[in-house]
XYZ file of C-alpha atoms in Angstrom:
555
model
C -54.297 146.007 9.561
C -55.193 145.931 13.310
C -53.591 144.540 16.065
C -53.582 141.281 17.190
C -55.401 140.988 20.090
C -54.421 138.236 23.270
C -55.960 134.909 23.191
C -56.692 134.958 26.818
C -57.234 136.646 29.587
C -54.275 135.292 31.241
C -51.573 135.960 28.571
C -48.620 137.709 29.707
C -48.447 141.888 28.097
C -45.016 142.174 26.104
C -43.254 145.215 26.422
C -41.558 147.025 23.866
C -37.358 146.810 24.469
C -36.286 150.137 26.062
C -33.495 150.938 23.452
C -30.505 151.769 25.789
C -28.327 154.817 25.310
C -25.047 154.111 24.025
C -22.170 155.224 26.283
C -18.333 155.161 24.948
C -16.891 155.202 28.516
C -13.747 154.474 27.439
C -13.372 157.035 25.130
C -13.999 160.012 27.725
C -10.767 159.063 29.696
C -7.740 160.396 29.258
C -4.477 159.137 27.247
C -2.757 158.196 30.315
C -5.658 156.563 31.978
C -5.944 154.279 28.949
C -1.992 153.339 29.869
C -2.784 152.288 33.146
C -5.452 150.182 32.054
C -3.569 148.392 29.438
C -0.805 147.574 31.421
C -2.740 145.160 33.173
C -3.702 143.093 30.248
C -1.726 140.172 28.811
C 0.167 140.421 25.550
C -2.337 138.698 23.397
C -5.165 141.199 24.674
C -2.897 143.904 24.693
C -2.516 142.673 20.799
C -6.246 142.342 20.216
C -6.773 146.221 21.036
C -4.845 147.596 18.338
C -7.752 146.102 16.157
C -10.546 148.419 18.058
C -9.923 152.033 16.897
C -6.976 153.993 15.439
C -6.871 155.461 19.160
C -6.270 152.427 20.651
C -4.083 151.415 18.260
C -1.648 153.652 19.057
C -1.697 153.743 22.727
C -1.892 149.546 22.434
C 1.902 150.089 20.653
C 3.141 152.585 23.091
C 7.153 151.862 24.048
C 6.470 151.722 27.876
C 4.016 148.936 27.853
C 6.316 146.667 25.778
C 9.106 147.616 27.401
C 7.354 146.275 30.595
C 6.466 143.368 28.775
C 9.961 142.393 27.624
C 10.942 143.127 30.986
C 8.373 140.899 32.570
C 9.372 137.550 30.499
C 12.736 138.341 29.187
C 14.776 139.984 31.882
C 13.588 139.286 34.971
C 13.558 135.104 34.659
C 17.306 135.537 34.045
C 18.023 138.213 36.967
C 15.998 135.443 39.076
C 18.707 132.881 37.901
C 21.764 135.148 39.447
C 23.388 133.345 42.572
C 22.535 134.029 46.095
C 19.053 136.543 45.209
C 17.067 134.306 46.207
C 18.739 133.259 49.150
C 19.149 137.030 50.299
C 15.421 137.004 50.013
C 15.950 140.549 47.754
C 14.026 139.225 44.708
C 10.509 141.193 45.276
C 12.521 144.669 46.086
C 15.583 144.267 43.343
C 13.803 143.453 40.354
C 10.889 145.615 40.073
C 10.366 147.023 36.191
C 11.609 150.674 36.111
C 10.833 152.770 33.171
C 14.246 154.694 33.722
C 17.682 154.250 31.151
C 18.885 151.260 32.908
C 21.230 148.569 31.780
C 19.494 144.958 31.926
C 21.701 142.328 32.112
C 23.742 142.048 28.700
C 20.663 143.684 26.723
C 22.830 147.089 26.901
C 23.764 147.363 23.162
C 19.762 148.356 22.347
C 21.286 151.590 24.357
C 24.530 151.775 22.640
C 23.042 151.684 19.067
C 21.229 155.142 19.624
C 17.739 156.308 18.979
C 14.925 154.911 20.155
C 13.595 151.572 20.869
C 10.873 149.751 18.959
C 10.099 147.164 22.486
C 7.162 145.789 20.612
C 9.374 144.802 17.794
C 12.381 143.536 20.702
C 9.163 142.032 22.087
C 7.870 139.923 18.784
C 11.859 139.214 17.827
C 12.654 137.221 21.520
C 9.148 135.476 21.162
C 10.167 133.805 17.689
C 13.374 132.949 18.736
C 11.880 131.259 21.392
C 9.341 129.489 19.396
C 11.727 128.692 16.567
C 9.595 130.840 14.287
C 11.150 132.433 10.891
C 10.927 133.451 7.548
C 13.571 131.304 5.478
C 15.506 132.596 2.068
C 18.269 131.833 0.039
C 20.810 133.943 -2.068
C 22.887 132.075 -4.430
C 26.703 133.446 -3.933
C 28.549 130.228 -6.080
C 27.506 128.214 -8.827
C 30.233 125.784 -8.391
C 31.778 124.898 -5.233
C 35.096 126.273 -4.506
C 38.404 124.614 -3.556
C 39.163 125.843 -0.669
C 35.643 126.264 0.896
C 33.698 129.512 1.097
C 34.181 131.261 4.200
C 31.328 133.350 5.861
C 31.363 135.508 8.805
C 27.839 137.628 9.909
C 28.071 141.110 11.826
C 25.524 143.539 12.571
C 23.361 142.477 9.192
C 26.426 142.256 7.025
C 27.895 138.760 5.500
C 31.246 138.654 5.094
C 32.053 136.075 2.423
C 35.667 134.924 1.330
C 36.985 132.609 -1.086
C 39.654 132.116 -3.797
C 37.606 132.345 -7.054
C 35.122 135.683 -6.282
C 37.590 137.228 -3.513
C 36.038 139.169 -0.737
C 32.396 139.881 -0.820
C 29.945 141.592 1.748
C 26.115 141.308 1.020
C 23.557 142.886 3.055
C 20.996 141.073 5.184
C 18.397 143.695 5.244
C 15.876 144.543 2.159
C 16.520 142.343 -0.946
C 19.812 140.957 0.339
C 22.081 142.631 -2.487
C 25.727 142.988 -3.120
C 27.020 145.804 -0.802
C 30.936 145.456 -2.338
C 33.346 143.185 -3.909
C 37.201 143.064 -3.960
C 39.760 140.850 -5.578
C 41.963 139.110 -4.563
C 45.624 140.858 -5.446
C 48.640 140.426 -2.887
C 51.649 140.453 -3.739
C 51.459 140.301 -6.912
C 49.702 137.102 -7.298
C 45.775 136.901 -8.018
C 45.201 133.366 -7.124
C 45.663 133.093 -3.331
C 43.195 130.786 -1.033
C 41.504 132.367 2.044
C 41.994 129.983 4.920
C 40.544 131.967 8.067
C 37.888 134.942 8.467
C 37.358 137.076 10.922
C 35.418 140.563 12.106
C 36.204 143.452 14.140
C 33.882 142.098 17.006
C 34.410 145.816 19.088
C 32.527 147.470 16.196
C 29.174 148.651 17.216
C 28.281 150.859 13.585
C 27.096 148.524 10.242
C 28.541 151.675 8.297
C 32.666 150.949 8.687
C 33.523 147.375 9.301
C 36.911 145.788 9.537
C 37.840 142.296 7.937
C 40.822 139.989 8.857
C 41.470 137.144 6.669
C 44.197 134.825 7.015
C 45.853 132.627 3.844
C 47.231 129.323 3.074
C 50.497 130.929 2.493
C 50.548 131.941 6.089
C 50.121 135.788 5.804
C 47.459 137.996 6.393
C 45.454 141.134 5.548
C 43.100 143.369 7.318
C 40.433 145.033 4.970
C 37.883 147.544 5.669
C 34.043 147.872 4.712
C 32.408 151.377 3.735
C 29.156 150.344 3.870
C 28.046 154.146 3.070
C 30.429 154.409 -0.154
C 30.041 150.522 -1.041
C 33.419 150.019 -1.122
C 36.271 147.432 -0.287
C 39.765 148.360 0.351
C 42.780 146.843 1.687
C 44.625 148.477 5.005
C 47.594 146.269 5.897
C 49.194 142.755 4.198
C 51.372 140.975 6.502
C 54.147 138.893 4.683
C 53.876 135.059 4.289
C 54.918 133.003 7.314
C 57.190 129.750 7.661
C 54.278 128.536 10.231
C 52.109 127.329 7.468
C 48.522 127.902 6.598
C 46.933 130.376 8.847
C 43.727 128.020 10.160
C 41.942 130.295 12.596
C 41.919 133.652 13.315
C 40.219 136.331 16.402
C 39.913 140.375 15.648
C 38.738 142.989 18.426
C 40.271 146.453 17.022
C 43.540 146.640 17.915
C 43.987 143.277 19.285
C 44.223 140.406 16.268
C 45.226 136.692 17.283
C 46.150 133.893 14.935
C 46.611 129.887 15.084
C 48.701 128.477 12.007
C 49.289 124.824 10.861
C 52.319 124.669 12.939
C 50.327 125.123 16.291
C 52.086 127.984 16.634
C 49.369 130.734 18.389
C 50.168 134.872 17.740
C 48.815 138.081 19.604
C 49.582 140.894 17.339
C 48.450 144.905 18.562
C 47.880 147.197 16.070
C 49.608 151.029 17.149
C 46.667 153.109 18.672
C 45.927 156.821 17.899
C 43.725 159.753 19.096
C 41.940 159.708 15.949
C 38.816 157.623 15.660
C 39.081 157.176 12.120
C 42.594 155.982 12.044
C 41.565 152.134 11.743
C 39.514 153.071 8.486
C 43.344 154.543 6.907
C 46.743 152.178 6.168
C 47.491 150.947 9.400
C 51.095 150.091 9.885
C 52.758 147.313 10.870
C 51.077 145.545 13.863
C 53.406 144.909 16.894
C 53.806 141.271 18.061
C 52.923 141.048 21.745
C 53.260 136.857 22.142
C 53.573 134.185 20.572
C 53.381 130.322 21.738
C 54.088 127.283 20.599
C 51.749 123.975 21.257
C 52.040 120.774 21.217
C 48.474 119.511 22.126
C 46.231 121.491 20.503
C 43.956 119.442 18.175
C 41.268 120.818 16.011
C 38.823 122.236 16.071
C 39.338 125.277 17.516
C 38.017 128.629 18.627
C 39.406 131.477 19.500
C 38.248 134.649 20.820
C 39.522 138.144 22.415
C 37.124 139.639 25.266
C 37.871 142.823 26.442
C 36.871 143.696 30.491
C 37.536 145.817 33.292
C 40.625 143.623 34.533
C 41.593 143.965 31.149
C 42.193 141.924 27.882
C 41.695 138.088 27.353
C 42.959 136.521 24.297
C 42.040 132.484 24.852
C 41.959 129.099 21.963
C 39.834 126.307 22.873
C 40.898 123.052 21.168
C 40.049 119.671 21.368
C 42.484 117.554 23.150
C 42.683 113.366 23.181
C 42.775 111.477 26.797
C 44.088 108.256 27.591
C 41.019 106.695 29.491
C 38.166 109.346 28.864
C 38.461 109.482 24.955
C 38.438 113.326 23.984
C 38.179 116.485 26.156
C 38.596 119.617 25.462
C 41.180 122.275 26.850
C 41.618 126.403 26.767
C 44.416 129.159 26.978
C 44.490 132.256 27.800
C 46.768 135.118 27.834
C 45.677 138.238 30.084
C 46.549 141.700 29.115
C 46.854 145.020 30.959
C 44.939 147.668 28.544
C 48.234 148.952 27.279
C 48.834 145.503 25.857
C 51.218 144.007 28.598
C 51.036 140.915 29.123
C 50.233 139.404 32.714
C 50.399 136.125 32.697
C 49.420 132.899 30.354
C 47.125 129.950 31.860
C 46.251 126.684 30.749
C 42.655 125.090 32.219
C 41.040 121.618 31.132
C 37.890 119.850 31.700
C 39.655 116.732 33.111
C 39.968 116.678 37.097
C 43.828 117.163 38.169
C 45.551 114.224 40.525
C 43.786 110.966 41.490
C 40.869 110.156 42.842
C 40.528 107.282 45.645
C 39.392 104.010 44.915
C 37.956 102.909 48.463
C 38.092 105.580 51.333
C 40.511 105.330 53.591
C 40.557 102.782 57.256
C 40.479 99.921 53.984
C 43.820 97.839 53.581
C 42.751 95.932 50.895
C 39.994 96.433 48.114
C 38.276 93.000 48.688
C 37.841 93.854 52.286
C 35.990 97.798 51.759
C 33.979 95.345 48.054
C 32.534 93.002 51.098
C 31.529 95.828 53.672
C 28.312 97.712 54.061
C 30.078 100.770 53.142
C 30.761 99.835 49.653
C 27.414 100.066 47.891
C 27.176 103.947 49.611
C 30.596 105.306 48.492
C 30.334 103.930 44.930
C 26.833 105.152 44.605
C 27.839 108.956 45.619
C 31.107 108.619 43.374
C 28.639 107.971 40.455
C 26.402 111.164 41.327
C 29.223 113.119 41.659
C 30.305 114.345 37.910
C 33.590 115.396 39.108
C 34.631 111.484 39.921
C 33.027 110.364 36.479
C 34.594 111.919 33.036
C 31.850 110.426 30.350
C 33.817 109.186 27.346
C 33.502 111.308 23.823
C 34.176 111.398 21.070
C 36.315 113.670 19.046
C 34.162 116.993 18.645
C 33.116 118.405 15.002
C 33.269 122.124 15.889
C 33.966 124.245 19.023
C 32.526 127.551 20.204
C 33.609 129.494 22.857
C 31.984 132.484 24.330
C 33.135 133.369 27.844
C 31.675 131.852 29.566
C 30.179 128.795 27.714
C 31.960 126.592 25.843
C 30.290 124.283 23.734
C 31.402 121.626 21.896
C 29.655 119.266 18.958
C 29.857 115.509 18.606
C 29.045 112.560 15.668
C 27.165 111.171 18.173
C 23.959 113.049 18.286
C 24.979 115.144 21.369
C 26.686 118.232 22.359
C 28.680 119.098 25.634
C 28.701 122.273 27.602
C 31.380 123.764 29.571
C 31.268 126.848 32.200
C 34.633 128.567 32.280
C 35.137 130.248 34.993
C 38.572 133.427 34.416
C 39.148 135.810 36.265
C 42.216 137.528 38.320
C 42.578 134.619 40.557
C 41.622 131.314 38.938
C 41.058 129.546 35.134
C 38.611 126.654 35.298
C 36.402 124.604 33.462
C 33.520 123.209 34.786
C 32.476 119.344 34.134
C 30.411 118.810 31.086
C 26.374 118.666 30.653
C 25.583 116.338 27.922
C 22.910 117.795 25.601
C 20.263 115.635 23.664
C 17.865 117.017 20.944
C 19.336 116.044 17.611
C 19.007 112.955 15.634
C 22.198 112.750 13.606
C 25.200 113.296 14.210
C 25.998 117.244 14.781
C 27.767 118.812 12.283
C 28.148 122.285 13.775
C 27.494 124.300 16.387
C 27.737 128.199 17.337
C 27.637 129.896 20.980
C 26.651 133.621 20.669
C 25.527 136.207 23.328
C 23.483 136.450 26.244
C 23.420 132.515 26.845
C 22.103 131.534 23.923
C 23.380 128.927 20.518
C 22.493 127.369 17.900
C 23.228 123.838 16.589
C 22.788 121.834 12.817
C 22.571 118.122 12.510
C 23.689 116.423 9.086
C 20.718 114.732 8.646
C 16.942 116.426 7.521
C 18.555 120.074 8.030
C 17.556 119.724 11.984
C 18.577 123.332 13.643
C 18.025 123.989 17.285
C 18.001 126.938 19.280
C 19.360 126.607 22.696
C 18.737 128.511 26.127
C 22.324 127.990 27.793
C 21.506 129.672 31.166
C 18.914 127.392 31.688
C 21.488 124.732 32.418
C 22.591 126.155 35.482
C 18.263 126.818 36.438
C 18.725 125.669 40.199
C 20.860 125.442 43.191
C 20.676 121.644 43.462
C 21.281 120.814 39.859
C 24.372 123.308 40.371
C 25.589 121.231 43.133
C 25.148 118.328 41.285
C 26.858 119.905 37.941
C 24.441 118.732 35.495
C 21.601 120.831 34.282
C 19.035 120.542 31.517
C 19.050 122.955 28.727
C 16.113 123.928 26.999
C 16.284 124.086 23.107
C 13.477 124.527 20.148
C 13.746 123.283 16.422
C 13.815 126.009 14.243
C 10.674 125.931 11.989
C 10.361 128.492 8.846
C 7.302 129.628 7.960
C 7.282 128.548 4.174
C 6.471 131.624 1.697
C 5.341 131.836 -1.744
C 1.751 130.146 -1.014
C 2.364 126.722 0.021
C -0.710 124.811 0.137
C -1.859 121.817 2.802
C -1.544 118.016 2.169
C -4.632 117.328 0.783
C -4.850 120.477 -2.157
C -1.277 119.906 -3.191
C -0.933 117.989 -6.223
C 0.700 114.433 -6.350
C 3.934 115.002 -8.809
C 5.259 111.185 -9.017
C 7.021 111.529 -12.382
C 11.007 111.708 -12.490
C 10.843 115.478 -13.903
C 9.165 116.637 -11.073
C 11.750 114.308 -8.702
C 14.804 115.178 -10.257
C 13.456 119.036 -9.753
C 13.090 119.086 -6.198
C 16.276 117.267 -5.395
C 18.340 119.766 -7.485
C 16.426 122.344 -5.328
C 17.297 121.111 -2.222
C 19.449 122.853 -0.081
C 22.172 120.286 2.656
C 24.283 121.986 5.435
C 27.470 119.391 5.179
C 29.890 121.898 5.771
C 28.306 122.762 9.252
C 29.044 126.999 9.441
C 26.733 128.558 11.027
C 26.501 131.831 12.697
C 23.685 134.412 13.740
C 23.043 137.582 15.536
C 19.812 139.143 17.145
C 17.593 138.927 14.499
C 18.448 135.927 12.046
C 20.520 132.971 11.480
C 23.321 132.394 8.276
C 24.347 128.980 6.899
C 26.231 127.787 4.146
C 24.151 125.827 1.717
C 24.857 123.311 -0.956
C 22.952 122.392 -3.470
C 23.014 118.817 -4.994
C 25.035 119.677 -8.383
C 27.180 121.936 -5.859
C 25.983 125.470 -6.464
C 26.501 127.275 -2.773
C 23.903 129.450 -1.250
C 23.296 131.499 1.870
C 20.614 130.832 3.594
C 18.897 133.256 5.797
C 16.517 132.029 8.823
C 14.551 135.873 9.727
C 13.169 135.958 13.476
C 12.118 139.779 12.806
């Protein structure tokens, strides 16, 4: 068959396409020019080229670029925060990204674990816990619910579970969540003994040896240690039962332990010191008593805590305290320590301003002559902006949680408070209170952890909230003032197991089906709660009062 010929004179001649030679221009550049090219892209690009070749791939996941990346939204918008760089106009030369070993802020312990950093992975974990994005499961540890409650402590991927039916139990947080060990309870002779108070060796750094401290009703109490290698339980030291009552709260940093019993009556113990390393891991002997202090206005709840610094050691218990005209407040000790276990001093601090504050400034001989000046309306209104002249009225808090230097405290109400506390050498302070808003019901527990950051659960619909702490303290006015805003996300779990939408999901309206997903659900009304860097741990009940961890993954 011929070709077509034109239909006039004046048709236009097409071309045939000139078929262009393909070029792969990136792929004829070197490794490290491919680096410097990717480092200018944003994260979700940076993302996207990891999908082009198995070259790209890899280079796309190199450690230097997410490092940069981490650094760029995680580190430097809290160095930015610090006091007086901006003012010393030092911001642009200070906090450049450097690629050397350097220790950011409190993100140090990815450096004191060893080995290498996966920054993509650091990366994806800070982005979910920002977003409130996580993988949620349960592990059954109780099919009845035990009398007293289970106790539950989380460390570096190991649960720590106590309670007076199974005894002492760690489980594993990583894999398929199994039983690491298991050990009875046996003291004294006497197999039935209720755990009152857990605690972990928070100077630990290794998930291999871990040490436990548990207090008991009968006002003694044991350290035990964790051989995570061997699987293994075993008991290093049983202190004999105390007059004091039931011991209700308990602190442990290796060799400092401190105790709160029934009787108010608060303990710091030190445990003898050797040059072996492995010593705490052996019987330790008998644990000297370095103080002990008797209280009269200590109310629960309470937290206490042991931080360890270079002007030494702090051992502090925050407890809730009652007011005459302000309702509830909240107050702190502490006892400073040389590192040789001296003691320096013991201070007391509260969140209530000391002496009075002035009605009517002065020049003003009666109040009915400074009520009908011009003056009035001005002083009045700057007394109300001022948070130090106004002490809101709480009520009684539902759980503490100090963590130098926040201190945050839970309410009924819906709300939470915040407290700075400011310790060191010269002064012990705490700051007036930011009221906090997000929940709605009243909040059953609460849990401060590091680098600025908590979580909170509500009694009502299971509502957890992750909160930014720092950002409360964002801004030099809003410091002034002493009231910031922080910033907090609901935690939402991505549901597994194929969950389908709301219009292919069967309607199940019979009782069966009713009955079956009440029994299956899953209420937080004992409030625990704690977490760590990659998840969060509460203690579950189920509705004929089987209990359950349940595990909320950000990795």
């Amino acid at each position: 068959m011929g070709k077509r010929g034109r239909d006039g004179p004046g048709e236009a001649v097409l071309h045939k396409r000139l078929r262009l030679e393909a070029r792969d221009r990136l792929s004829a550049l070197s490794d490290e020019l491919l680096l410097v090219l990717l480092s200018y892209l944003p994260v979700h690009d940076l993302t996207r080229c990891e999908q082009l070749s198995h070259r790209l791939r890899k280079l796309a996941r190199d450690s230097q670029l997410w490092k940069a990346a981490y650094y760029g939204r995680f580190v430097r918008p809290r160095a930015v925060r610090i006091p007086g760089l901006r003012e010393a106009g030092i911001l642009d030369k200070s906090l450049l990204y450097s690629s050397k070993v350097s220790k950011w802020l409190e993100d140090g312990y990815l450096v004191r674990r060893g080995g290498s950093t996966d920054w993509k992975r650091q990366y994806k974990l800070r982005h979910n816990w920002t977003r409130g994005s996580c993988k949620r499961t349960e592990t059954r540890i109780a099919e009845q619910p035990s009398i007293p409650p289970v106790l539950v402590r989380l460390h570096e991927g190991i649960i720590v579970t106590a309670d007076s039916t199974e005894g002492l139990r760690a489980w594993s947080t990583q894999g398929d969540k199994r039983l690491i060990a298991a050990l009875a309870w046996v003291i004294n002779g006497e197999s039935s003994v209720a755990p009152s108070s857990l605690a972990v060796d928070v100077s630990s750094t290794t998930s291999d040896d871990l040490l436990i401290l548990t207090g008991f009703a009968n006002g003694s109490f044991g350290v035990f240690a964790l051989d995570r290698r061997k699987g293994s339980l075993a008991s290093r030291y049983m202190h004999a039962p105390s007059t004091n009552g039931t011991v209700t709260a308990v602190a442990f940093s290796f060799p400092y332990m401190l105790t709160m019993t029934e009787a108010q009556v608060l303990s710091l113990y030190a445990f003898p010191v050797t040059d072996d390393k492995t010593s705490h891991l052996s019987t330790l002997d008998p644990p000297r008593l370095l103080c002990s202090l008797r209280s009269h206005t200590a109310w629960p709840p309470l937290s206490l805590a042991i931080r360890c610094s270079s002007a030494g050691i702090s051992a502090s218990v925050a407890y809730a305290m009652p007011t005459l005209t302000a309702g509830w407040s909240v107050g702190l000790q502490e006892l400073r320590l040389t590192d040789n276990g001296t003691i320096l001093e013991s201070r007391l601090a509260t969140a209530l301003d000391e002496g009075f504050v002035p009605l009517m400034p002065s020049g003003y001989r009666h109040r009915a002559q400074f009520l009908e000046s011009d003056e009035s309306f001005s002083f009045l209104r700057r007394r109300l902006r001022n948070p130090r002249w106004v002490t809101p009225t709480s009520a009684k808090p539902t759980s503490l949680s100090y963590n130098h230097p926040y201190l945050l405290a839970a309410h009924s109400d819906n709300t939470m408070t915040l407290y700075k506390v400011t310790s060191d050498v010269r002064e012990l302070s705490i700051g007036p209170g930011r009221q906090l808003w997000g929940h709605t019901s009243a909040v059953l527990g609460a849990h401060v952890g590091e680098r600025g950051r908590a979580v909170s659960v509500s009694a009502r619909s299971n509502d957890l909230r992750v909160w930014e702490l720092e950002s409360g303290i964002s801004s030099i006015s809003k410091r002034r003032m002493g009231w910031g805003a922080a910033t907090s996300v609901a935690i939402r779990p991505d549901h597994q197991g194929g969950a389908m939408s709301g219009e292919d999901r069967p309607i199940q309206n019979d009782m069966k089906s009713l009955a079956r997903r009440e029994s299956e659900e899953t209420t937080f009304s004992k409030g625990w709660l704690s977490f760590d860097e990659e998840q969060v741990v509460l203690l579950g009940e189920k509705s004929r009062g089987a209990q359950a961890l349940v595990m909320y993954n950000f990795a």
